[in-house]
Short mmCIF file of C-alpha atoms in Angstrom, two decimals:
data_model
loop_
_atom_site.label_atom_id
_atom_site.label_comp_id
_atom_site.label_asym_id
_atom_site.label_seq_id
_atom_site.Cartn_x
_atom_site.Cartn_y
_atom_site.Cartn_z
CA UNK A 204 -6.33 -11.86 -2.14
CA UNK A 205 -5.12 -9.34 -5.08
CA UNK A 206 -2.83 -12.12 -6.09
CA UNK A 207 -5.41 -14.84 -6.62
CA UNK A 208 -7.56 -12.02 -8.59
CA UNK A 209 -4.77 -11.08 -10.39
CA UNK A 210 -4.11 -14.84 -11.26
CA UNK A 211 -7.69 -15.47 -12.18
CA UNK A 212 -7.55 -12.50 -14.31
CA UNK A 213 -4.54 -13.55 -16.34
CA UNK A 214 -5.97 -17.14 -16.72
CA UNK A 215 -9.11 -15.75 -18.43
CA UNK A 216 -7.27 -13.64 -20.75
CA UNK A 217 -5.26 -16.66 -21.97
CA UNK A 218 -8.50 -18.51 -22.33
CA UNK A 219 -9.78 -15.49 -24.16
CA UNK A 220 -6.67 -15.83 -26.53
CA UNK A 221 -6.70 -19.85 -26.73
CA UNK A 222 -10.25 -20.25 -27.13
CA UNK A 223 -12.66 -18.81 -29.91
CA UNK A 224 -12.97 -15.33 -28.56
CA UNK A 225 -9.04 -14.26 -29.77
CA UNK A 226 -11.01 -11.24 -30.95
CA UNK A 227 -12.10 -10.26 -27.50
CA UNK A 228 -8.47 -10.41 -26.55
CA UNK A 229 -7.25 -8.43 -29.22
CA UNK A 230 -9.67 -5.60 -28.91
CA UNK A 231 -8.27 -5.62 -25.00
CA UNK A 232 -4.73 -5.27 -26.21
CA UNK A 233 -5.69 -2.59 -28.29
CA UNK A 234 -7.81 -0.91 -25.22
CA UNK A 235 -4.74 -1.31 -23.00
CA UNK A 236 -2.52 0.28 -25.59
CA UNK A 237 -4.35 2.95 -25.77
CA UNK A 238 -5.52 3.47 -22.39
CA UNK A 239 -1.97 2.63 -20.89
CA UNK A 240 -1.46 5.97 -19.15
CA UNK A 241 -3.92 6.30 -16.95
CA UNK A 242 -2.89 4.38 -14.04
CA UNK A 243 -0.46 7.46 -14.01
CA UNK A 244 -3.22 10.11 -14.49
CA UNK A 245 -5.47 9.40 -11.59
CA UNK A 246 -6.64 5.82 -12.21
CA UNK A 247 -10.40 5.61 -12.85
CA UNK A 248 -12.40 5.64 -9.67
CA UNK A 249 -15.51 3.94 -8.83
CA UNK A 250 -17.70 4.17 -5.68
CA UNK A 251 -19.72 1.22 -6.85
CA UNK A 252 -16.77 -1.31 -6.65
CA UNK A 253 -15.23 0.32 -3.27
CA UNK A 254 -18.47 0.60 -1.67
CA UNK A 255 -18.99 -3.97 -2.63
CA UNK A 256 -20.73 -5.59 0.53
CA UNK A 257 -17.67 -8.71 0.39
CA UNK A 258 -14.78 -5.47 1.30
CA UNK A 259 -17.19 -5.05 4.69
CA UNK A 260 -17.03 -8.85 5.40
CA UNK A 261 -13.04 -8.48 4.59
CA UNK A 262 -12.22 -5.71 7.35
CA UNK A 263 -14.58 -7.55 9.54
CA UNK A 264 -12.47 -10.58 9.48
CA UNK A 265 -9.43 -9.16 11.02
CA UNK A 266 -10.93 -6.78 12.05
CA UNK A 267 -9.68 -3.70 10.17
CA UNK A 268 -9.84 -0.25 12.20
CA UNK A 269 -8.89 3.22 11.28
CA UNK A 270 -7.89 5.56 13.74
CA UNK A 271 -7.65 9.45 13.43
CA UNK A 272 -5.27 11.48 15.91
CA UNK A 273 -6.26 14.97 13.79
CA UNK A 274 -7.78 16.89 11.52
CA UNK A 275 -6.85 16.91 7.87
CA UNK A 276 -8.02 20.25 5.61
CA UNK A 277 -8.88 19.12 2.16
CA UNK A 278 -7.91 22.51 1.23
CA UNK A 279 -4.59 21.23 1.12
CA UNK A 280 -3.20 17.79 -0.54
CA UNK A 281 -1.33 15.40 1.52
CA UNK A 282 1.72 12.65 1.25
CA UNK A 283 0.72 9.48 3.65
CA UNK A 284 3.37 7.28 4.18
CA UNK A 285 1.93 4.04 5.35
CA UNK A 286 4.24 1.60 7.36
CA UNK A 287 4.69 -1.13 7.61
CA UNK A 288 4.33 -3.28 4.50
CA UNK A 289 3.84 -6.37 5.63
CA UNK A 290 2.88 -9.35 3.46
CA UNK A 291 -0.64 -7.87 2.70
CA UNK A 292 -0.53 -4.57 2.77
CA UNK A 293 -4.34 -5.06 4.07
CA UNK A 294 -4.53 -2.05 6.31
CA UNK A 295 -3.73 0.22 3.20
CA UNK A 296 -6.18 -1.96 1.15
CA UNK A 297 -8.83 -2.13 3.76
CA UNK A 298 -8.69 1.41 4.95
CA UNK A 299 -7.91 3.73 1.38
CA UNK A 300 -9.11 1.09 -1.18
CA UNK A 301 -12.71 0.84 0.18
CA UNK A 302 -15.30 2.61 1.31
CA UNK A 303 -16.55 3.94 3.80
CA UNK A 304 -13.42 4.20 6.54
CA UNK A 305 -11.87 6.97 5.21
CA UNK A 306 -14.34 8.84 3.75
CA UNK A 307 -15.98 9.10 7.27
CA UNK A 308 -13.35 10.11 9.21
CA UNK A 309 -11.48 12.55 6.46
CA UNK A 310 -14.72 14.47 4.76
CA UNK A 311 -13.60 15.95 1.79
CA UNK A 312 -10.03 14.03 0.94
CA UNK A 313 -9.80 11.71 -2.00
CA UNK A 314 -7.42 9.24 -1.04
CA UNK A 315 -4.69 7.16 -3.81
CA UNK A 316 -2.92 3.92 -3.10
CA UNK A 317 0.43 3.81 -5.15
CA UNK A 318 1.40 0.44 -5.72
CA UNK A 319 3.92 -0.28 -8.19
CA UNK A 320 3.42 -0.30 -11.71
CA UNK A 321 3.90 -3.79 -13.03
CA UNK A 322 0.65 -4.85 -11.76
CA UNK A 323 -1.19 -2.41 -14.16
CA UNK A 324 0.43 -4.49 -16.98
CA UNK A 325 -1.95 -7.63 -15.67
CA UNK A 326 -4.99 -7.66 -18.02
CA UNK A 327 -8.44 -6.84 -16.61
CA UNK A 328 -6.86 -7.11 -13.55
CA UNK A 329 -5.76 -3.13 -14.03
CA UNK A 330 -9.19 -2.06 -14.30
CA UNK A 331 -10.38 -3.01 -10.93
CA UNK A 332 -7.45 -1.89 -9.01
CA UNK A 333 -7.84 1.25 -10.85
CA UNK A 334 -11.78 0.93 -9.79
CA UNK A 335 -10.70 0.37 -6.36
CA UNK A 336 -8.81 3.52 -5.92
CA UNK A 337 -4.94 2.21 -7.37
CA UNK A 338 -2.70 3.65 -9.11
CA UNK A 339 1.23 3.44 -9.99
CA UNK A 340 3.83 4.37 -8.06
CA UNK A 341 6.04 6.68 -10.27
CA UNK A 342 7.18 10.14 -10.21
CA UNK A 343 4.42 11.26 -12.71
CA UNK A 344 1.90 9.11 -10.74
CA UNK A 345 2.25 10.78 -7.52
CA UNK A 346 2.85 13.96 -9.01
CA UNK A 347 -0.43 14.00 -11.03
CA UNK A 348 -2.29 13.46 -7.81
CA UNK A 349 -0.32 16.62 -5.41
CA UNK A 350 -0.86 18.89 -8.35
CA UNK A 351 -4.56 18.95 -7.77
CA UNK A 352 -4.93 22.74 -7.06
CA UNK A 353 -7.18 23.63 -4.13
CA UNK A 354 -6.49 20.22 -2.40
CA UNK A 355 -8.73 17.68 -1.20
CA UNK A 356 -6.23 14.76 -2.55
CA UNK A 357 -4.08 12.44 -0.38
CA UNK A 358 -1.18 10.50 -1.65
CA UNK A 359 -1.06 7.14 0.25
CA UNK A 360 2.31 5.25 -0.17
CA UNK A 361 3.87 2.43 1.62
CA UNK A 362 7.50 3.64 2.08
CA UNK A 363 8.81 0.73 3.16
CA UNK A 364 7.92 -0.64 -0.48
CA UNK A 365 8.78 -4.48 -1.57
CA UNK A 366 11.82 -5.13 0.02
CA UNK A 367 10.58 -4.41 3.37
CA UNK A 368 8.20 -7.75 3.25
CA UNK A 369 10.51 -9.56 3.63
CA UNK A 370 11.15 -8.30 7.18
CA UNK A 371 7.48 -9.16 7.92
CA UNK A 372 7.77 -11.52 10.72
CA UNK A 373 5.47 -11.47 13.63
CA UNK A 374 6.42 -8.90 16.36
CA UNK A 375 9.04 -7.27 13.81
CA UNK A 376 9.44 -3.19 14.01
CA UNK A 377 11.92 -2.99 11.65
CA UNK A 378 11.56 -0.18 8.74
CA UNK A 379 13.25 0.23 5.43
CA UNK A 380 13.16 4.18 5.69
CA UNK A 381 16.78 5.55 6.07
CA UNK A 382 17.62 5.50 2.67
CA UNK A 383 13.84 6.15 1.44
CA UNK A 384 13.75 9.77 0.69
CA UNK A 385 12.08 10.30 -2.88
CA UNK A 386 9.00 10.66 -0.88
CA UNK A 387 10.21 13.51 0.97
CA UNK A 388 11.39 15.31 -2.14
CA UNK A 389 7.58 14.99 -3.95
CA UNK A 390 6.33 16.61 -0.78
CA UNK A 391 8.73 19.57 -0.92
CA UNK A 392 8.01 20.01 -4.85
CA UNK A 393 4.29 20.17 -4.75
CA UNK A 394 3.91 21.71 -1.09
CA UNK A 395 2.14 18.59 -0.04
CA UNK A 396 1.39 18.04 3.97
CA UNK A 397 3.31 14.88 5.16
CA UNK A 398 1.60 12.79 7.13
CA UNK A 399 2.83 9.55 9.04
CA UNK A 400 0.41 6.52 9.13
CA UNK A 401 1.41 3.26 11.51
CA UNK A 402 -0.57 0.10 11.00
CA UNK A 403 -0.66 -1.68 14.49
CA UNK A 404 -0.85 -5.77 13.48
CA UNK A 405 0.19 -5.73 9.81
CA UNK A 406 3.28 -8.12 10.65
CA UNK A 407 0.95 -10.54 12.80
CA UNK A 408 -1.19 -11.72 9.93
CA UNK A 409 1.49 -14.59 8.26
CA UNK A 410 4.44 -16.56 9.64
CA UNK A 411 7.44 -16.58 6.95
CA UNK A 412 10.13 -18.82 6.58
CA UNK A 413 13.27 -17.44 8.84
CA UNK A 414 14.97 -15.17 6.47
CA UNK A 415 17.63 -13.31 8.68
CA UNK A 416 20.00 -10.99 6.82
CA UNK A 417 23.11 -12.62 5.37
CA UNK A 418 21.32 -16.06 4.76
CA UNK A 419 20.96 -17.93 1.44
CA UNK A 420 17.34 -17.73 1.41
CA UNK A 421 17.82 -13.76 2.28
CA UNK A 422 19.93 -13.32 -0.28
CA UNK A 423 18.44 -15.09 -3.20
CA UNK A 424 14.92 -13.56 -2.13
CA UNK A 425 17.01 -9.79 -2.71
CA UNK A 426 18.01 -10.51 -5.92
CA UNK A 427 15.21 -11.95 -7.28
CA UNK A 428 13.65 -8.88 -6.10
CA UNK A 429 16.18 -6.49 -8.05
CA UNK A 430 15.88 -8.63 -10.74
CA UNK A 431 12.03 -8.90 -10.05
CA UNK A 432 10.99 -5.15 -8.92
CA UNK A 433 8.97 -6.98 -6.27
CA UNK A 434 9.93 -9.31 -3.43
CA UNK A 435 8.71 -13.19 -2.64
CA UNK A 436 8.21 -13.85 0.62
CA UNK A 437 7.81 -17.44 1.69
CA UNK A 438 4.99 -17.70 4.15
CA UNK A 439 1.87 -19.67 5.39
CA UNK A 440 -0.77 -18.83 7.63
CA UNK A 441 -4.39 -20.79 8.34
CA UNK A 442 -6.58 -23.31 6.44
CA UNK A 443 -10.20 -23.03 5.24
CA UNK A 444 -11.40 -25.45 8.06
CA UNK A 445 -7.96 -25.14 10.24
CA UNK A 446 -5.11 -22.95 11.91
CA UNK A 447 -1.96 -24.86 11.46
CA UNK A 448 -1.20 -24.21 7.81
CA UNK A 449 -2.48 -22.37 4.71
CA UNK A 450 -2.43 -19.32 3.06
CA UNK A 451 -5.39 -17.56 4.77
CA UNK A 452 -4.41 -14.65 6.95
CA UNK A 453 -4.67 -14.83 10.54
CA UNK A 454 -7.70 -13.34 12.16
CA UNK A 455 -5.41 -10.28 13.68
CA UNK A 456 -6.50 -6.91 14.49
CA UNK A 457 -5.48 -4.43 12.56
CA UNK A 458 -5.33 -0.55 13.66
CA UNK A 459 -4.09 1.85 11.58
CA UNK A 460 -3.16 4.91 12.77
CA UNK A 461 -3.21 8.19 10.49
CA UNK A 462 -0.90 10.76 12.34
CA UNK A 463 -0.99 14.83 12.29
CA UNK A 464 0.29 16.73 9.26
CA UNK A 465 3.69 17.87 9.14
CA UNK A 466 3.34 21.68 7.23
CA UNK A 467 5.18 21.18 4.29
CA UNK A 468 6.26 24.74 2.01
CA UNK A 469 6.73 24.37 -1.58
CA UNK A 470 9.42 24.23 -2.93
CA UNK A 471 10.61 23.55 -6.44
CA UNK A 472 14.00 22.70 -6.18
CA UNK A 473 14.99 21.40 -2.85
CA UNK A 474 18.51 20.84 -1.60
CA UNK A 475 20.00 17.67 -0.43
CA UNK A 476 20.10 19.31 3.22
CA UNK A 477 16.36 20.69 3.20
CA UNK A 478 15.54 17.07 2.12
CA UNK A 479 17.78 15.44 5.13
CA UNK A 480 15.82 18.01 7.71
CA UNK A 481 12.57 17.10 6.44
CA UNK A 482 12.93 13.04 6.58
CA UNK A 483 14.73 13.19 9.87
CA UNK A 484 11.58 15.41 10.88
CA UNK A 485 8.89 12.79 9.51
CA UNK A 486 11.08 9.99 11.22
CA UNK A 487 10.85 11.99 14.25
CA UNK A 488 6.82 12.67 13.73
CA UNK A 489 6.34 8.85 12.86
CA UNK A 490 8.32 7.24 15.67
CA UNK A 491 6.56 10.02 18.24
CA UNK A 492 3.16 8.43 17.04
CA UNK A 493 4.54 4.86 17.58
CA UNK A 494 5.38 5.18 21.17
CA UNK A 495 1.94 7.14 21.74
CA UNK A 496 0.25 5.06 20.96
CA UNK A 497 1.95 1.23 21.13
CA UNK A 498 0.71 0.67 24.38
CA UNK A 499 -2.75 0.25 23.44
CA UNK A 500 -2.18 -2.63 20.90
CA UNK A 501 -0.30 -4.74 22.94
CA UNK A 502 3.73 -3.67 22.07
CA UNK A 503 5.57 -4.09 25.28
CA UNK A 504 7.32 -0.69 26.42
CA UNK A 505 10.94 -2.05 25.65
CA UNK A 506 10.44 -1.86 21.99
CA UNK A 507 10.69 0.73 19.94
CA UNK A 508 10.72 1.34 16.23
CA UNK A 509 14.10 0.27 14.16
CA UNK A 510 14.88 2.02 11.20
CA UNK A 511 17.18 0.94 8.67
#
């Protein structure tokens, strides 16, 4: 859905630049120039736009449901790492990006999706992701947000970032996460509680194209992504007015699971060993809320979590 917008978006700005309103298009460039930093400083917020009837009809189509397992202060700021990816991301979307799921359950905690920074380069496109609660993934990004002093903030980041899509296959419980430890480092430098967040169905709602490691279609799909900074899965779901092909999502639930915090100290120069303790803690934490809770969305006992 955020691809067709963003596709729409980027069609009207060339229409803006090939047709008689140039001008328009040049004041926007000018705008973005100057406004270019803020998906990095916070984003710009708006309740209107996350609180739009159609994002109520969206979680109602899967349905999307948000499940908390403990309180969260918002006297202190928090790191949520969201798994899995996925092709949609739409239990990140659906649950941080609109209102009122979060809100609700977490009184008090502002919540930011980090996605990664080329798609704040997509004209008009920027501002409602920004509107919706989006902002970039970098260093200064996240750190912007933990810095907020007396709390109340919550970093939300999908660990398993781009190249992790492409494990999205239907009953996969593989995670990109060994080798993922920037996260844990942000958390130690601004004191920021970690939290672990599992979304139960976010693999069910495509079928891609068989893609196991060491095949052509694997490989050229890596480096285009290295190349790329973001990943192309090939993958179909349901029609319009039938369920055998198309690029509509399955109608999947989707529970997403926000875990207890881990108590993270502060501290501004963390060793390669504190950060090894911590992630093999928060892999601990996030495959102890996997197995607690598995059995109630249908994962058969036998399987367990795979981290790579």
């Amino acid at each position: 859905l955020l691809s067709l917008v963003a596709e729409f978006c980027f069609g009207f700005f060339v229409i803006l630049i090939l047709g008689n309103f140039w001008f328009l298009a040049v004041l926007y460039l000018l705008w973005l120039y100057l406004d270019w930093g803020t998906p990095s400083a916070g984003g710009r917020r708006s309740h209107w736009v996350r609180g739009w009837t159609v994002w109520k009809y969206f979680r109602e189509y899967f349905p999307i449901h948000l499940i908390k397992t403990s309180e969260l202060s918002p006297n202190h700021n928090y790191l949520l790492g969201f798994h899995p990816h996925g092709v949609l991301v739409a239990g990140a979307f659906g649950n941080f990006c609109t209102d009122p799921p979060f809100k609700n359950l977490f009184p008090g905690l502002t919540p930011y999706l980090h996605i990664m920074p080329i798609w704040f380069g997509c004209p008009f496109f920027r501002e409602y992701i920004m509107c919706a609660g989006m902002v970039s993934a970098s260093k200064e990004s996240v750190s912007h947000v933990l810095n907020n002093e007396g709390g109340g903030h919550a970093s939300v980041i999908v660990i398993g970032g781009a190249e992790e899509s492409l494990n999205a296959h239907p009953g996969s419980l593989t995670l990109n996460i060994l080798k993922r430890k920037g996260f844990i480092k942000m958390a130690l430098k601004h004191g920021a509680h970690l939290v672990p967040v599992f979304s139960f169905g976010e693999n069910e709602l495509f079928k891609q194209v068989a893609n196991p490691k060491g095949s052509w279609l694997r490989n050229v799909q890596e480096k285009l992504q290295k190349i790329m900074g973001f990943a192309l899965p090939l993958f179909h779901a349901r029609g319009v007015f039938q369920y055998s092909f198309g690029l509509i999502p399955y109608r999947q639930p989707i529970h997403t699971v926000v875990g207890s915090p881990i108590p993270v100290k502060q501290n501004l120069n963390p060793t390669t060993e504190e950060i090894d303790q911590l992630h093999a803690l928060y892999l601990q934490k996030l495959k102890k809320l996997f197995e607690e809770h598995k059995s109630n969305y249908g994962i058969p006992a036998h399987k367990s979590l795979i981290f790579e």
